[in-house]
Short mmCIF file of C-alpha atoms in Angstrom, two decimals:
data_model
loop_
_atom_site.label_atom_id
_atom_site.label_comp_id
_atom_site.label_asym_id
_atom_site.label_seq_id
_atom_site.Cartn_x
_atom_site.Cartn_y
_atom_site.Cartn_z
CA UNK X 1 87.78 209.67 71.73
CA UNK X 2 90.56 208.18 73.81
CA UNK X 3 88.16 207.26 76.60
CA UNK X 4 85.86 205.58 74.08
CA UNK X 5 88.70 203.39 72.79
CA UNK X 6 89.69 202.42 76.31
CA UNK X 7 86.09 201.51 77.13
CA UNK X 8 85.79 199.26 74.03
CA UNK X 9 89.10 197.58 74.83
CA UNK X 10 87.99 196.87 78.39
CA UNK X 11 84.68 195.43 77.22
CA UNK X 12 86.46 193.15 74.72
CA UNK X 13 88.87 191.97 77.43
CA UNK X 14 85.98 191.14 79.76
CA UNK X 15 84.26 189.08 77.05
CA UNK X 16 87.52 187.28 76.31
CA UNK X 17 88.00 186.44 79.98
CA UNK X 18 84.42 185.20 80.13
CA UNK X 19 84.90 182.78 77.23
CA UNK X 20 88.41 181.58 78.14
CA UNK X 21 87.18 178.79 80.53
CA UNK X 22 84.81 177.51 77.86
CA UNK X 23 87.59 177.53 75.29
CA UNK X 24 89.88 175.68 77.72
CA UNK X 25 87.26 172.98 78.37
CA UNK X 26 86.69 172.48 74.64
CA UNK X 27 90.42 172.12 73.98
CA UNK X 28 90.81 169.73 76.95
CA UNK X 29 87.93 167.58 75.72
CA UNK X 30 89.43 167.41 72.24
CA UNK X 31 92.78 166.44 73.74
CA UNK X 32 91.15 163.69 75.83
CA UNK X 33 89.26 162.36 72.83
CA UNK X 34 92.48 162.30 70.85
CA UNK X 35 94.18 160.21 73.58
CA UNK X 36 91.43 157.61 74.15
CA UNK X 37 91.07 154.63 71.87
CA UNK X 38 88.97 151.50 71.62
CA UNK X 39 90.51 148.06 71.98
CA UNK X 40 88.86 144.72 71.33
CA UNK X 41 89.80 141.11 71.92
CA UNK X 42 88.83 137.59 72.92
CA UNK X 43 89.71 135.78 76.16
CA UNK X 44 90.04 131.98 76.14
CA UNK X 45 91.61 129.08 78.01
CA UNK X 46 92.67 125.56 77.03
CA UNK X 47 89.03 124.56 76.49
CA UNK X 48 87.65 127.57 74.62
CA UNK X 49 86.22 131.06 75.26
CA UNK X 50 86.02 132.28 78.86
CA UNK X 51 82.65 133.79 79.73
CA UNK X 52 82.55 136.58 82.33
CA UNK X 53 86.29 137.26 82.54
CA UNK X 54 87.15 140.72 83.88
CA UNK X 55 89.08 143.09 81.59
CA UNK X 56 90.21 146.21 83.46
CA UNK X 57 92.42 149.15 82.55
CA UNK X 58 95.18 149.05 85.17
CA UNK X 59 95.07 151.85 87.71
CA UNK X 60 91.47 152.79 86.91
CA UNK X 61 87.93 151.55 87.45
CA UNK X 62 87.38 151.38 83.71
CA UNK X 63 86.56 147.79 82.77
CA UNK X 64 84.20 145.30 81.14
CA UNK X 65 83.50 141.55 81.23
CA UNK X 66 83.64 139.14 78.32
CA UNK X 67 80.46 138.00 76.58
CA UNK X 68 79.25 134.48 75.75
CA UNK X 69 81.93 134.15 73.08
CA UNK X 70 84.72 135.52 75.26
CA UNK X 71 84.80 138.83 73.36
CA UNK X 72 85.28 142.26 74.93
CA UNK X 73 85.39 145.90 73.81
CA UNK X 74 86.94 148.60 75.98
CA UNK X 75 87.83 152.27 75.54
CA UNK X 76 91.19 152.97 77.19
CA UNK X 77 92.74 156.31 78.10
CA UNK X 78 95.96 156.11 76.06
CA UNK X 79 98.09 154.09 73.67
CA UNK X 80 100.22 152.96 76.62
CA UNK X 81 97.34 151.58 78.70
CA UNK X 82 97.77 148.20 80.41
CA UNK X 83 94.94 145.65 80.46
CA UNK X 84 94.43 143.41 83.50
CA UNK X 85 92.56 140.21 82.63
CA UNK X 86 91.38 137.99 85.49
CA UNK X 87 89.01 135.12 86.18
CA UNK X 88 88.40 132.84 89.17
CA UNK X 89 90.89 129.96 89.21
CA UNK X 90 93.22 131.56 86.63
CA UNK X 91 96.36 133.68 86.88
CA UNK X 92 95.80 137.40 86.32
CA UNK X 93 97.50 138.61 83.14
CA UNK X 94 98.68 142.12 82.33
CA UNK X 95 98.88 143.10 78.66
CA UNK X 96 100.40 146.39 77.47
CA UNK X 97 98.39 147.77 74.55
CA UNK X 98 101.36 149.60 72.93
CA UNK X 99 99.11 151.08 70.28
CA UNK X 100 97.52 147.75 69.31
CA UNK X 101 93.76 147.56 68.91
CA UNK X 102 93.05 143.82 68.86
CA UNK X 103 94.15 141.11 71.30
CA UNK X 104 93.84 137.34 71.74
CA UNK X 105 94.39 136.53 75.42
CA UNK X 106 94.77 132.99 76.78
CA UNK X 107 94.41 132.44 80.52
CA UNK X 108 96.32 129.80 82.46
CA UNK X 109 95.10 127.94 85.53
CA UNK X 110 96.44 129.14 88.86
CA UNK X 111 97.02 126.40 91.46
CA UNK X 112 97.44 129.02 94.19
CA UNK X 113 93.80 130.09 93.79
CA UNK X 114 92.35 126.68 94.62
CA UNK X 115 90.75 128.10 97.73
CA UNK X 116 88.33 129.97 95.47
CA UNK X 117 87.27 126.77 93.69
CA UNK X 118 85.99 123.79 95.67
CA UNK X 119 85.95 120.22 94.33
CA UNK X 120 82.54 118.67 94.98
CA UNK X 121 80.83 115.47 93.89
CA UNK X 122 81.17 115.07 90.11
CA UNK X 123 82.68 118.48 89.44
CA UNK X 124 83.85 121.77 90.96
CA UNK X 125 82.10 124.94 92.08
CA UNK X 126 83.03 128.44 93.11
CA UNK X 127 83.50 128.57 96.85
CA UNK X 128 81.03 131.42 97.22
CA UNK X 129 78.24 129.37 95.58
CA UNK X 130 78.65 126.26 97.77
CA UNK X 131 76.01 125.90 100.49
CA UNK X 132 77.15 122.53 101.89
CA UNK X 133 79.70 122.01 104.65
CA UNK X 134 82.92 121.56 102.68
CA UNK X 135 86.53 122.14 103.75
CA UNK X 136 89.55 122.06 101.47
CA UNK X 137 93.30 121.84 101.93
CA UNK X 138 96.00 122.31 99.28
CA UNK X 139 99.34 120.62 98.74
CA UNK X 140 101.14 123.68 100.13
CA UNK X 141 99.55 123.08 103.54
CA UNK X 142 100.20 119.33 103.38
CA UNK X 143 103.91 119.85 102.77
CA UNK X 144 104.20 121.87 105.97
CA UNK X 145 103.91 118.60 107.89
CA UNK X 146 107.08 116.47 108.21
CA UNK X 147 105.06 113.27 107.78
CA UNK X 148 105.27 111.33 104.52
CA UNK X 149 101.88 109.74 105.26
CA UNK X 150 98.99 111.89 104.02
CA UNK X 151 96.56 110.50 106.58
CA UNK X 152 98.89 111.84 109.29
CA UNK X 153 99.64 115.09 107.48
CA UNK X 154 96.00 116.22 107.53
CA UNK X 155 95.79 115.92 111.33
CA UNK X 156 94.70 119.24 112.83
CA UNK X 157 94.52 120.99 109.45
CA UNK X 158 90.90 120.38 108.39
CA UNK X 159 88.00 121.48 110.63
CA UNK X 160 85.77 118.61 111.72
CA UNK X 161 88.26 115.89 110.76
CA UNK X 162 89.51 113.66 113.58
CA UNK X 163 92.48 111.33 113.14
CA UNK X 164 93.55 108.53 115.49
CA UNK X 165 96.73 106.48 115.18
CA UNK X 166 96.70 103.26 117.20
CA UNK X 167 100.06 101.83 116.16
CA UNK X 168 103.53 103.19 115.62
CA UNK X 169 104.98 100.03 114.11
CA UNK X 170 106.74 100.45 110.76
CA UNK X 171 104.29 99.77 107.95
CA UNK X 172 101.30 99.95 110.30
CA UNK X 173 101.15 103.71 110.76
CA UNK X 174 97.85 104.40 108.97
CA UNK X 175 95.46 106.54 110.96
CA UNK X 176 91.74 106.16 111.43
CA UNK X 177 89.82 109.13 110.05
CA UNK X 178 86.47 110.32 111.33
CA UNK X 179 84.50 113.27 109.98
CA UNK X 180 82.54 114.98 112.74
CA UNK X 181 82.97 111.90 114.92
CA UNK X 182 81.54 108.44 114.32
CA UNK X 183 78.35 108.90 112.28
CA UNK X 184 77.19 105.27 111.96
CA UNK X 185 77.28 102.21 114.21
CA UNK X 186 77.81 99.74 111.38
CA UNK X 187 81.27 99.26 109.89
CA UNK X 188 84.41 101.06 110.96
CA UNK X 189 83.01 104.58 110.62
CA UNK X 190 85.59 105.57 108.00
CA UNK X 191 84.63 108.13 105.33
CA UNK X 192 84.34 107.31 101.65
CA UNK X 193 87.70 108.20 100.06
CA UNK X 194 87.90 108.88 96.31
CA UNK X 195 91.19 109.60 94.55
CA UNK X 196 90.46 111.25 91.19
CA UNK X 197 86.99 109.70 91.34
CA UNK X 198 88.22 106.17 92.16
CA UNK X 199 87.69 104.61 95.59
CA UNK X 200 91.05 103.70 97.10
CA UNK X 201 93.35 104.37 100.04
CA UNK X 202 95.39 107.53 99.85
CA UNK X 203 97.77 107.04 102.78
CA UNK X 204 100.64 105.90 100.53
CA UNK X 205 100.26 108.71 98.00
CA UNK X 206 103.10 111.22 98.19
CA UNK X 207 101.88 114.62 99.43
CA UNK X 208 103.70 116.25 96.49
CA UNK X 209 101.38 114.42 94.08
CA UNK X 210 98.21 115.85 95.64
CA UNK X 211 96.67 119.04 94.29
CA UNK X 212 93.91 119.37 96.87
CA UNK X 213 91.76 117.46 99.36
CA UNK X 214 88.07 118.34 99.76
CA UNK X 215 86.10 117.04 102.73
CA UNK X 216 82.31 116.82 102.32
CA UNK X 217 80.74 116.81 105.77
CA UNK X 218 76.99 117.28 105.82
CA UNK X 219 74.06 115.63 104.05
CA UNK X 220 73.68 118.30 101.37
CA UNK X 221 77.31 117.86 100.32
CA UNK X 222 77.33 114.04 100.35
CA UNK X 223 73.84 113.44 98.91
CA UNK X 224 75.15 112.36 95.50
CA UNK X 225 76.91 109.40 97.14
CA UNK X 226 73.85 108.05 98.96
CA UNK X 227 74.45 105.74 101.92
CA UNK X 228 78.14 105.44 100.99
CA UNK X 229 78.54 109.03 102.13
CA UNK X 230 76.99 108.48 105.56
CA UNK X 231 80.37 108.91 107.25
CA UNK X 232 81.42 111.81 105.04
CA UNK X 233 83.40 111.89 101.80
CA UNK X 234 87.00 112.85 101.08
CA UNK X 235 87.82 113.82 97.49
CA UNK X 236 91.53 113.77 96.61
CA UNK X 237 92.58 115.49 93.39
CA UNK X 238 96.08 114.72 92.13
CA UNK X 239 98.22 117.13 90.16
CA UNK X 240 97.87 117.48 86.41
CA UNK X 241 100.36 118.41 83.75
CA UNK X 242 100.58 122.09 82.84
CA UNK X 243 101.53 123.98 79.72
CA UNK X 244 104.94 125.20 80.81
CA UNK X 245 108.62 124.32 80.74
CA UNK X 246 109.48 120.87 82.15
CA UNK X 247 110.58 120.98 85.78
CA UNK X 248 112.19 118.36 87.98
CA UNK X 249 111.78 118.34 91.75
CA UNK X 250 113.27 116.01 94.35
CA UNK X 251 111.94 115.45 97.84
CA UNK X 252 113.81 113.18 100.24
CA UNK X 253 113.08 112.35 103.86
CA UNK X 254 114.14 109.76 106.37
CA UNK X 255 113.10 108.80 109.85
CA UNK X 256 114.17 106.55 112.72
CA UNK X 257 111.65 104.78 114.91
CA UNK X 258 112.71 103.62 118.35
CA UNK X 259 110.55 102.47 121.27
CA UNK X 260 110.36 104.90 124.15
CA UNK X 261 110.35 101.98 126.58
CA UNK X 262 111.01 98.25 126.39
CA UNK X 263 108.91 96.17 128.78
CA UNK X 264 110.35 93.16 130.58
CA UNK X 265 108.08 90.10 130.42
CA UNK X 266 108.04 86.95 132.53
CA UNK X 267 108.85 83.64 130.90
CA UNK X 268 106.50 80.66 131.13
CA UNK X 269 108.17 79.14 134.20
CA UNK X 270 108.03 82.43 136.15
CA UNK X 271 104.40 82.93 135.18
CA UNK X 272 103.43 79.44 136.38
CA UNK X 273 105.29 79.89 139.69
CA UNK X 274 103.52 83.21 140.39
CA UNK X 275 100.15 81.73 139.42
CA UNK X 276 100.67 78.79 141.80
CA UNK X 277 101.69 81.20 144.56
CA UNK X 278 98.57 83.31 144.03
CA UNK X 279 96.32 80.23 144.12
CA UNK X 280 97.96 79.05 147.35
CA UNK X 281 97.49 82.47 148.96
CA UNK X 282 93.78 82.33 148.14
CA UNK X 283 93.43 78.79 149.46
CA UNK X 284 92.69 77.37 146.02
CA UNK X 285 93.97 74.08 144.60
CA UNK X 286 96.99 74.01 142.32
CA UNK X 287 96.43 73.86 138.56
CA UNK X 288 99.81 72.32 137.73
CA UNK X 289 101.59 69.31 139.17
CA UNK X 290 105.18 69.47 140.35
CA UNK X 291 106.17 67.49 137.24
CA UNK X 292 104.47 70.05 134.97
CA UNK X 293 106.22 72.92 136.68
CA UNK X 294 109.55 71.16 136.30
CA UNK X 295 108.89 70.74 132.57
CA UNK X 296 108.28 74.51 132.29
CA UNK X 297 111.63 75.13 133.98
CA UNK X 298 113.51 72.76 131.69
CA UNK X 299 111.84 74.27 128.62
CA UNK X 300 112.95 77.78 129.59
CA UNK X 301 116.50 76.66 130.33
CA UNK X 302 116.77 74.59 127.17
CA UNK X 303 117.20 71.33 129.02
CA UNK X 304 114.58 69.43 127.06
CA UNK X 305 116.00 67.14 124.41
#
């Protein structure tokens, strides 16, 4: 009798051990289901819903993208989950759910992500979708140059852009700009320069006022401008106001220009004397009479009344 009881107890224990893993999995699944929850929301910017924005649960690969109306629906792992919302050209936002189930998220433009968006003729495109030869530089790179002249500040910073300064005189320090060398024989070979869509010079624009400079180099990029784009096109986009607290910035610079060398020139009397000497050495007749040479001397010495 005692052995029979022991045998039954052992059999029951074996069955219990066999079903314990299954029971543990069921309880774990119920616990996980109790922790997860579904959150919904809409993502927009200053102009309306954002299509294709990424909504990701931070620290996981669990995420979705917004639909045509900017809506999303995501099942997160806990009430304390954090949502990461991102889109090209906008600052990534992190939103703590804190038990909430519905969210309205507004994205703000990110100037530091300009390299992912390229300004092209009559609009802007994602950099990855542009097939033309386009280079872009932002205001951060421009401000690294000590020059207050934008045409000088871009020197050596944009591939394929050649700058040449032929004068250092104050007020005459504009540089000549060539994109991939001189493309045409007619005219001065300068590219078409558009500031916010308007043709004008940009050399006197403060670098702080510029958001970005796009350089369109090849035919596919400049086709919308026709023959005006034969020498390339430079598109300058200035800064816009942003939805934030007012800020005031001050930039001051000064410079001193001095000649590295001052040449000594002959006056008119000395020039005539040397010319006459050269003609005599070559056996050629004089071009000035003795009276003319004397008048040059008196003019230089201030003896003429």
